[in-house]
Coordinates of C-alpha atoms and ligand atoms in Angstrom, one line a residue:
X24 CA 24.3 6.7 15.2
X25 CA 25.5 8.5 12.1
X26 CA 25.2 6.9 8.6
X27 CA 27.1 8.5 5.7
X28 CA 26.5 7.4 2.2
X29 CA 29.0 8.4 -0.3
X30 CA 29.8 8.7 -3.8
X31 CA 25.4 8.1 -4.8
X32 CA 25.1 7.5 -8.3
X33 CA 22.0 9.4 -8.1
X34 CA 19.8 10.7 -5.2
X35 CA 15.8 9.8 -6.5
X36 CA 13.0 12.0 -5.7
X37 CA 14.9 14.7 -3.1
X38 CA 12.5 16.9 -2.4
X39 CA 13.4 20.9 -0.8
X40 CA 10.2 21.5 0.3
X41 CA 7.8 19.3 1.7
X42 CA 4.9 18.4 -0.7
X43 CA 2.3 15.7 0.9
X44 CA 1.1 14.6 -2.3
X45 CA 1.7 15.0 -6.5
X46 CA -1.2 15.4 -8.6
X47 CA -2.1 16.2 -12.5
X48 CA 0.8 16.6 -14.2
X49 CA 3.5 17.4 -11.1
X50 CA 3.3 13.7 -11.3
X51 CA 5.2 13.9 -14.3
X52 CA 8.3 15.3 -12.8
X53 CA 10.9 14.1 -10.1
X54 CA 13.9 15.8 -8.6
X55 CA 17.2 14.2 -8.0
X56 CA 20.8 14.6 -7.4
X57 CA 24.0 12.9 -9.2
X58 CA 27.2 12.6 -7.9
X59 CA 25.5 12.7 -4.3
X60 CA 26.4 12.0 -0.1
X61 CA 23.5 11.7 2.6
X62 CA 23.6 11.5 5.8
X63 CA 21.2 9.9 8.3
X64 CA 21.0 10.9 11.9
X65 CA 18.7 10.0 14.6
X66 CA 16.7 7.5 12.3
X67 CA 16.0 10.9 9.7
X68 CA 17.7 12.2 7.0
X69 CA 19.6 14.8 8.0
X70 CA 21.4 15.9 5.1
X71 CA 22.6 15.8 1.5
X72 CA 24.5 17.4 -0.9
X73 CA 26.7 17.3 -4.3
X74 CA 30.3 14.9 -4.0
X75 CA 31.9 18.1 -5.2
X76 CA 30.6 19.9 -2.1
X77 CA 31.5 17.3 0.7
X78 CA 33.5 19.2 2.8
X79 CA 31.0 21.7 4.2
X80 CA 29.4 17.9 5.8
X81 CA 32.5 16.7 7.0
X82 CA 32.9 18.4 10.3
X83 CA 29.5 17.4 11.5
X84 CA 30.9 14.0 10.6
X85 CA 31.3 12.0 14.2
X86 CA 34.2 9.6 14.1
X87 CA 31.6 6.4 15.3
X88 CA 29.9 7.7 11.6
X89 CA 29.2 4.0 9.7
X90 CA 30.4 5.2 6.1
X91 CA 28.6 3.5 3.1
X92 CA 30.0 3.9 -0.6
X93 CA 27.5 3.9 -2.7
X94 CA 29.6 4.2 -6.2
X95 CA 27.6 3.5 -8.8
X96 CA 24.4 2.9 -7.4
X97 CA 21.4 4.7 -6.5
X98 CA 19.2 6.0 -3.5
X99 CA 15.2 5.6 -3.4
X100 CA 12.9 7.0 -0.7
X101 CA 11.2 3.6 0.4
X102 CA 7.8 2.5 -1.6
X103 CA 4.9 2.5 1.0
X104 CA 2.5 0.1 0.3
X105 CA -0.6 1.1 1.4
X106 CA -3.6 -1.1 0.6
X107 CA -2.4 -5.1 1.6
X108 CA -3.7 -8.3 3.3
X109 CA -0.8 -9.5 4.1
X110 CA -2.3 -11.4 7.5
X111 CA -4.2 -14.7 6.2
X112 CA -3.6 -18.4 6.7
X113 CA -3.0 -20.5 3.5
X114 CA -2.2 -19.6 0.0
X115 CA -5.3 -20.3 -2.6
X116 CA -3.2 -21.8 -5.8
X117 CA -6.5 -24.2 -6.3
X118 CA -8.1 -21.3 -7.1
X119 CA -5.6 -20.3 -9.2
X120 CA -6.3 -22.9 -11.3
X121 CA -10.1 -22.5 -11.1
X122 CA -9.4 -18.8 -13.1
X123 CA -6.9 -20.5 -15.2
X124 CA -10.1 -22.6 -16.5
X125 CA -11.8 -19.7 -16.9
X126 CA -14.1 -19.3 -14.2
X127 CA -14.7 -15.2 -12.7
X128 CA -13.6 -14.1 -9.3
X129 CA -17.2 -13.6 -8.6
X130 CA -18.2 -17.5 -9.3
X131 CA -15.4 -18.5 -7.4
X132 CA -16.5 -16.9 -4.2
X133 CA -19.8 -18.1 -4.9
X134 CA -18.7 -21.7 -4.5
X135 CA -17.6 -21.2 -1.2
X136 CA -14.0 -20.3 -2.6
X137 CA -12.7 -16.6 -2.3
X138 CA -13.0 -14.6 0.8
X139 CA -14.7 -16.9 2.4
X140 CA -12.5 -19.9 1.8
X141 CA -9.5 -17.7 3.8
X142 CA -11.8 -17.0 6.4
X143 CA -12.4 -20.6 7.4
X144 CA -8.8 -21.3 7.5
X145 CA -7.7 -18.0 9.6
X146 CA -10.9 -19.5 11.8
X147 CA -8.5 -22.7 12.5
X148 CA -4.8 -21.0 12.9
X149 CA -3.1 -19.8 16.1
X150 CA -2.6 -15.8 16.3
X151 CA 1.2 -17.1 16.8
X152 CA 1.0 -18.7 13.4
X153 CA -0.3 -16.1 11.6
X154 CA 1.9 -13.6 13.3
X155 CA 5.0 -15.8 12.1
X156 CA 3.8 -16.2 8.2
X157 CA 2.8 -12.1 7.9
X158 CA 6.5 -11.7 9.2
X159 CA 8.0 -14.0 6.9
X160 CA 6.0 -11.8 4.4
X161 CA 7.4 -8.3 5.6
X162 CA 10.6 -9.9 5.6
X163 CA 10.0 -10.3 1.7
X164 CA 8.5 -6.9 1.1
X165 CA 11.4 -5.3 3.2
X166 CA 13.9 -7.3 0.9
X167 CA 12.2 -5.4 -2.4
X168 CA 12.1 -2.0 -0.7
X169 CA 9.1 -1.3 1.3
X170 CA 9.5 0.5 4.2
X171 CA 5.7 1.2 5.2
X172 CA 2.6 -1.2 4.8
X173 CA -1.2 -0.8 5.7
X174 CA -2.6 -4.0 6.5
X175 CA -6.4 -5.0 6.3
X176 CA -8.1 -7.3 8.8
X177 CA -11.1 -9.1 6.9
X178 CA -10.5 -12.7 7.1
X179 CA -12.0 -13.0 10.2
X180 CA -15.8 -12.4 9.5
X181 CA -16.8 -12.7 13.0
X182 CA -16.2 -10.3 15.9
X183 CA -13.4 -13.0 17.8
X184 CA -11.7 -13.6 14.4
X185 CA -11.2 -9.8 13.0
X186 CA -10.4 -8.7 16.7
X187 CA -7.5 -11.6 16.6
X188 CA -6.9 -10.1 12.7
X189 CA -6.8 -7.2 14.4
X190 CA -4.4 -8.1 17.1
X191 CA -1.7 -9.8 15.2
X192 CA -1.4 -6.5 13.0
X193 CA -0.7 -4.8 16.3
X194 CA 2.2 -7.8 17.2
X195 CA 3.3 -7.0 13.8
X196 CA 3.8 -3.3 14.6
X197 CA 5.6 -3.7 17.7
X198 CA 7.9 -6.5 16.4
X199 CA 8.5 -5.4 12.3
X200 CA 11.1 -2.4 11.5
X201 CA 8.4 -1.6 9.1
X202 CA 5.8 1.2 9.5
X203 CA 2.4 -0.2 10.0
X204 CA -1.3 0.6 9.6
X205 CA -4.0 -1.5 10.4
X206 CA -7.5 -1.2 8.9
X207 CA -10.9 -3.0 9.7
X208 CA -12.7 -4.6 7.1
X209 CA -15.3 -6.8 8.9
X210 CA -17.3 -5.8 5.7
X211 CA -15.1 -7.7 3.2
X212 CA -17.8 -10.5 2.4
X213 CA -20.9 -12.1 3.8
X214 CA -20.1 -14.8 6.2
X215 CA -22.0 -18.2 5.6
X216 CA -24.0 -17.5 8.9
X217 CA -25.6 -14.3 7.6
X218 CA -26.1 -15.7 3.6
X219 CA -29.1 -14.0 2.6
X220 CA -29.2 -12.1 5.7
X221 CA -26.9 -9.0 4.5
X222 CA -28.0 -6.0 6.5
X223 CA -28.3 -8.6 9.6
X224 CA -24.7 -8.8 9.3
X225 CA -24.1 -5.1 8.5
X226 CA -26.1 -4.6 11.9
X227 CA -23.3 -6.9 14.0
X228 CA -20.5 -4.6 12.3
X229 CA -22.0 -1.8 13.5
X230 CA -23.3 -2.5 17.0
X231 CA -21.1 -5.0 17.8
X232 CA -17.8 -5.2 15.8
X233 CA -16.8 -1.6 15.2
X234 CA -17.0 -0.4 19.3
X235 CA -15.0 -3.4 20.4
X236 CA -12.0 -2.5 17.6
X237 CA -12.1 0.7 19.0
X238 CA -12.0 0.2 22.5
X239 CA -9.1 -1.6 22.0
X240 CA -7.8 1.0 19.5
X241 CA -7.4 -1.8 17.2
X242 CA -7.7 0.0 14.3
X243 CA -6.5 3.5 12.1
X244 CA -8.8 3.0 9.2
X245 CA -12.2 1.2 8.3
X246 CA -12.9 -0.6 4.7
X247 CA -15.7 -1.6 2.7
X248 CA -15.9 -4.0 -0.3
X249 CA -18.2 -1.7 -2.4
X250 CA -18.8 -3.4 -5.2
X251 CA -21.1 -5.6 -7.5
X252 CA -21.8 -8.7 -5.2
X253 CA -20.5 -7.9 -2.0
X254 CA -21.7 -4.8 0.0
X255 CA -23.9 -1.9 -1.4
X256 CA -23.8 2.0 -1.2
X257 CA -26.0 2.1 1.9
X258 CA -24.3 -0.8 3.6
X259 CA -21.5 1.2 3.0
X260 CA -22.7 4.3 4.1
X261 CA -24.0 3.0 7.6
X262 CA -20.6 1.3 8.0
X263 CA -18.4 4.4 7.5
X264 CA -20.6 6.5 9.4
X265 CA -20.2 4.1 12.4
X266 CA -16.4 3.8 12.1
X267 CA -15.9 8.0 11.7
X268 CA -17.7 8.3 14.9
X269 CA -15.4 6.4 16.8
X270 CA -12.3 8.3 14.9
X271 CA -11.8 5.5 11.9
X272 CA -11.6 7.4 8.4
X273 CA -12.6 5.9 5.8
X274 CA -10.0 3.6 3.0
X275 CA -12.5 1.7 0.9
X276 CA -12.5 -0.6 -2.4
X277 CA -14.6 0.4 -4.9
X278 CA -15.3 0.3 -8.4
X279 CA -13.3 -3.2 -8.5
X280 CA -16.1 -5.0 -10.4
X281 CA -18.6 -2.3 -11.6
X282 CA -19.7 1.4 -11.0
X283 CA -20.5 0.8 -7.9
X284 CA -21.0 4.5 -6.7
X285 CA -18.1 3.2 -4.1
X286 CA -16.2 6.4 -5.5
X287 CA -18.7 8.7 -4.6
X288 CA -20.0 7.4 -1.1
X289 CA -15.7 6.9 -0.4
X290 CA -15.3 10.8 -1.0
X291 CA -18.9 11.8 0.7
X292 CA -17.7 10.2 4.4
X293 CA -13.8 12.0 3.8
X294 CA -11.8 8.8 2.9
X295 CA -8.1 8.9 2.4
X296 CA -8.5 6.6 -0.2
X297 CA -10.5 4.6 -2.6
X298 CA -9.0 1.8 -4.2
X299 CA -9.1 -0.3 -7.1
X300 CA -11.0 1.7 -9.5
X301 CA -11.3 -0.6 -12.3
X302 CA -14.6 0.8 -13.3
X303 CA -13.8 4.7 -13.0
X304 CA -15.6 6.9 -15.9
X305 CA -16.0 10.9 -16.0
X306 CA -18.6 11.3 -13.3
X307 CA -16.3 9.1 -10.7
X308 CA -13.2 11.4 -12.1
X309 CA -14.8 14.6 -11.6
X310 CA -16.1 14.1 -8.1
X311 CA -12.4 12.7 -7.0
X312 CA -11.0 16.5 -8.4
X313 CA -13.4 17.9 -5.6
X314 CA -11.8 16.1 -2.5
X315 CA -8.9 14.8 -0.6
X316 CA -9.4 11.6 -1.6
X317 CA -6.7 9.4 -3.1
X318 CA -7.5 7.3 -5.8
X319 CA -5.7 4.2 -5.2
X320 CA -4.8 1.4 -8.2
X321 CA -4.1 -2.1 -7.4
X322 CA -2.6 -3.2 -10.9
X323 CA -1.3 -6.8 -9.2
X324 CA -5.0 -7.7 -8.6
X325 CA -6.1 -6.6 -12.4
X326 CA -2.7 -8.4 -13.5
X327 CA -3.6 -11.4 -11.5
X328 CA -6.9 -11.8 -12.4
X329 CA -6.8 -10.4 -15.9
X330 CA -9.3 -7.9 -15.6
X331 CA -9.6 -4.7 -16.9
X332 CA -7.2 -2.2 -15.8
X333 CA -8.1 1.5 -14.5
X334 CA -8.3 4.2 -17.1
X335 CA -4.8 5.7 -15.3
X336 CA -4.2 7.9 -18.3
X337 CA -7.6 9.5 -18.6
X338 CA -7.4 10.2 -14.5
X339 CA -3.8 11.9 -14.7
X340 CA -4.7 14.2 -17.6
X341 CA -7.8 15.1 -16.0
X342 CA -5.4 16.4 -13.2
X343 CA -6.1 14.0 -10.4
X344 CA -3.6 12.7 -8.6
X345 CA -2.8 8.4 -8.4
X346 CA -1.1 5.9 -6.0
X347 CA -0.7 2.4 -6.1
X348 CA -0.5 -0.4 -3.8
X349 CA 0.2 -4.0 -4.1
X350 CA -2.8 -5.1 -3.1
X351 CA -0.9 -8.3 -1.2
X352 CA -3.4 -11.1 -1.0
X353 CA -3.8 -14.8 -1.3
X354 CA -7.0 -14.5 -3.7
X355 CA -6.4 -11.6 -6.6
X356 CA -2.9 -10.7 -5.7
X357 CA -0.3 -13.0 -4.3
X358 CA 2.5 -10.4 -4.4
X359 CA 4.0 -7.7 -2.5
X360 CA 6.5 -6.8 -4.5
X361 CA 6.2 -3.1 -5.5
X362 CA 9.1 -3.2 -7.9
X363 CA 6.5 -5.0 -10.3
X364 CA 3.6 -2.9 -9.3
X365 CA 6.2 0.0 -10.1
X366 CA 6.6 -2.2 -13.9
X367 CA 2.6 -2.5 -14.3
X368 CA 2.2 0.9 -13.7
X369 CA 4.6 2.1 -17.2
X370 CA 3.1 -1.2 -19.2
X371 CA -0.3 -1.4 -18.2
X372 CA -1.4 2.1 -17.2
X373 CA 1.5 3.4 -19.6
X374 CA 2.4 5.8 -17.1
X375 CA 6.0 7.4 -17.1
X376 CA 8.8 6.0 -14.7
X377 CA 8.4 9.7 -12.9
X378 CA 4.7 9.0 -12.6
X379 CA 5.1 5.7 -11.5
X380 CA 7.8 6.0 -8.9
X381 CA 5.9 9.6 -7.3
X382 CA 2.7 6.9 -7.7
X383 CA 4.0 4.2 -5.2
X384 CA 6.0 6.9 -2.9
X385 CA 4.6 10.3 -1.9
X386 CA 1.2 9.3 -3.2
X387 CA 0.9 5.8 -1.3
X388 CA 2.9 7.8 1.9
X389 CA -0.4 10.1 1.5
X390 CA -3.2 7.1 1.3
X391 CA -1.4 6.1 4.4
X392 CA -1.3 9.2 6.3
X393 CA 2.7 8.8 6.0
X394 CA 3.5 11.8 3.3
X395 CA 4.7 13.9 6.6
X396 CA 7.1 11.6 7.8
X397 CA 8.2 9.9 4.7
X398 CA 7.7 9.1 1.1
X399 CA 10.7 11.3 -0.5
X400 CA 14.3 12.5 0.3
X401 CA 13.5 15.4 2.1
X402 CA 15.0 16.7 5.7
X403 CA 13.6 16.0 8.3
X404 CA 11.8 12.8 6.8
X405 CA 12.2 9.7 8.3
X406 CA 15.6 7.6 6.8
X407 CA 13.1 5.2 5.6
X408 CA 15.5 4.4 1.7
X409 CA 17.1 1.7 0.1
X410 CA 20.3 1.7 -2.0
X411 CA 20.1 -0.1 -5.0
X412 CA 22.3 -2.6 -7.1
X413 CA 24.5 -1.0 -9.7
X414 CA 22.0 0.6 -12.1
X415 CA 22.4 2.4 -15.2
X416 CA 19.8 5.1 -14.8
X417 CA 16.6 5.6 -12.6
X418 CA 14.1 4.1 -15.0
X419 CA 15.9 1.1 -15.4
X420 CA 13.8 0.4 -12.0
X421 CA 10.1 -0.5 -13.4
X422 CA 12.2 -1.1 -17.0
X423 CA 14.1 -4.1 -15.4
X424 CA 10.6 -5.9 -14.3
X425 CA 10.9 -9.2 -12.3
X426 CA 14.4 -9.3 -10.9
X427 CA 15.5 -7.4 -7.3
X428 CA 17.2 -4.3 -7.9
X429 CA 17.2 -3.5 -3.9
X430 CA 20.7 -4.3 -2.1
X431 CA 20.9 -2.5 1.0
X432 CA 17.8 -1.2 2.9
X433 CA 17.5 1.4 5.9
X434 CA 14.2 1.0 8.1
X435 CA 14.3 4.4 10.6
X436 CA 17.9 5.2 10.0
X437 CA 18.9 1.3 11.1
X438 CA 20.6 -0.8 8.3
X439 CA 17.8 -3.4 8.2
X440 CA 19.8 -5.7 5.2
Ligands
NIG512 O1 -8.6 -6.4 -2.8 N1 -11.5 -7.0 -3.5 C1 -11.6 -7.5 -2.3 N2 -10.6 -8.0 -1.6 C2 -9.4 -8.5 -2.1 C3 -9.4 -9.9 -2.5 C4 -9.3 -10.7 -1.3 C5 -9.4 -12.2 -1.6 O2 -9.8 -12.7 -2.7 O3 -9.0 -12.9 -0.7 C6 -8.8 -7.6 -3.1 O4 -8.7 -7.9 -4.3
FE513 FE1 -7.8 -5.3 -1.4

């Protein structure tokens, strides 16, 4: 089926040639088109052009086309959202309160809260249930205008409970218009069974956890929580290694809570991305510039747990490029709405609405392996967009912080809402 959108305010981000990421200061610019039709065929975008030149499209026009006008609002390439834990049982507001007191995210898992406090719960809920509250979330990402996700397993902490993680992301991929990735993260946190028994339970990852996801072909990516607290440099190291040999690469969090030297072992073992990066000073900034590694920000988890936030500035300048994710998780980030993250990037990291939108769009496509197929208005790209309310201009998007500018999305070239 044909779609034709008419009479676009303004096309965002249309991109002539394909480009799978923006870096330095490219991420300072973004193309568009005023006065604008598109049209979708075959789930993709097929074509677009000036108003003033709409009748060179018309005879490829079918009569079946479904015509959209679009007067005075605007097309977006859909945000891609690629570091989330969207699958977990139970929301953690008691915690909430706990930080709201004052105590740290690290004392909080130490009391048994945290991590481990979702992983006892996911322990006692049916694969069923947590398949039906992760699609009530998607639901509510789809609604704000994400069109791709990359979900983390990681609230299991034992081989039966990250393969059933594991499993509902894949139910979630067959049964969600959204693009999925999945991602192993057995190492998120030291079960109670292993407490003071670290590289005992490093061991199980390795022998036992990580050739059972890939047999079943569970997962695309393997994680680490690198960090102060949770799992060192060589845990990490033996972990990564282990998951590239049976074809995982590498998306890790690092630098969350210190210099953990997460940066560094992320871009030795090839990762698509390391996120977080809190804690990211010259030596971390000039080893990301040599590699293919993108550095990911979570700004919803700093903004959640009032932390500090990355030096975003310093990174860009230095001519490295930046995505963001939402970082979708009951403990340090309770949202996925990338609209906001899209706000926190301009106030927090005082990036520029161009930086920001490229940020969580071509950049997050490319921490997801998704810059190829969508990510930007381009031909050939999946019709992965969403058209927006009447809006004055494109920056009124992060500008307008906290209310839903999304009205109609298209998942794959099907009108989704
Ligand atoms: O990305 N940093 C590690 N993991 C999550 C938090 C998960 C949780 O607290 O449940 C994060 O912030
Ligand atoms: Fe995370």
């Amino acid at each position: 089926m044909q779609i034709f959108i008419k009479n676009i305010k303004e096309i965002v981000q249309t991109e002539k040639k394909f480009r799978d990421m923006v870096k330095g200061k490219e991420m300072a610019k973004i193309e568009t088109l005023k006065d604008a039709w598109l049209l979708i065929e075959k789930g993709k975008i097929a074509a677009f052009g000036k108003m003033e030149f709409i009748d060179s499209i018309k005879p490829s026009l079918k009569n079946d086309a479904k015509v959209i006008d679009a007067t005075g609002r605007m097309v977006f390439p859909s945000f891609c959202d690629s570091h989330t834990h969207l699958v977990y049982a139970g929301s953690r507001e008691i915690e909430y309160i706990d930080k709201i007191k004052g105590l740290s995210y690290e004392e909080i898992a130490k009391r048994g809260g945290g991590i481990l406090n979702s992983a006892a719960r996911l322990h006692n809920t049916s694969e069923e249930e947590l398949v039906e509250s992760a699609m009530t979330r998607l639901n509510e990402i789809i609604s704000y205008g994400t069109g791709a996700v990359e979900i983390k397993s990681g609230y299991g902490l034992t081989t039966e409970d990250e393969l059933k993680m594991l499993r509902v992301i894949r139910k979630l991929k067959e049964i969600s218009p959204l693009t999925i990735k999945a991602t192993f993260l057995g190492a998120h946190a030291v079960p109670k069974e292993y407490k003071g028994k670290q590289t005992e339970y490093v061991d199980h990852i390795i022998n036992e956890m990580i050739p059972m996801v890939a047999a079943d072909d569970l997962a695309d990516y393997i994680d680490v929580f690198c960090d102060k607290g949770f799992f060192t440099v060589e845990d990490t190291e033996r972990i990564l290694m282990a998951g590239l040999k049976h074809g995982m690469r590498p998306k890790i969090h690092a630098n969350e809570l210190d210099y953990s030297g997460g940066i560094q072992v992320g871009v030795k073992y090839y990762a698509l991305s390391v996120d977080h990066l809190e804690y990211t000073g010259d030596e971390e900034i000039s080893c990301l510039l040599h590699s293919e590694t993108m550095p990911t920000l979570l700004p919803g988890a700093a903004f959640f747990l009032g932390m500090p936030y990355a030096p975003v500035r310093k990174m860009i300048d230095a001519g490295l490029p930046v995505a963001m994710a939402s970082d979708f998780n009951p403990g340090s980030s309770p949202s996925g709405n990338m609209q906001f993250i899209l706000s926190l990037g301009c106030i927090k990291y005082k990036m520029t609405p161009e930086e920001a939108l490229n940020a969580v769009t071509i950049n997050s496509a490319y921490a997801m392996d998704e810059s190829e197929f969508q990510g930007s208005i381009c031909v050939g790209k999946k019709a992965n967009l969403y058209i927006t309310k009447p809006i004055p201009t494109y920056e009124f998007m992060p500008y307008s912080y906290g209310s839903n500018k999304v009205d109609t999305v298209i998942l794959g070239g099907n009108i989704i809402l």
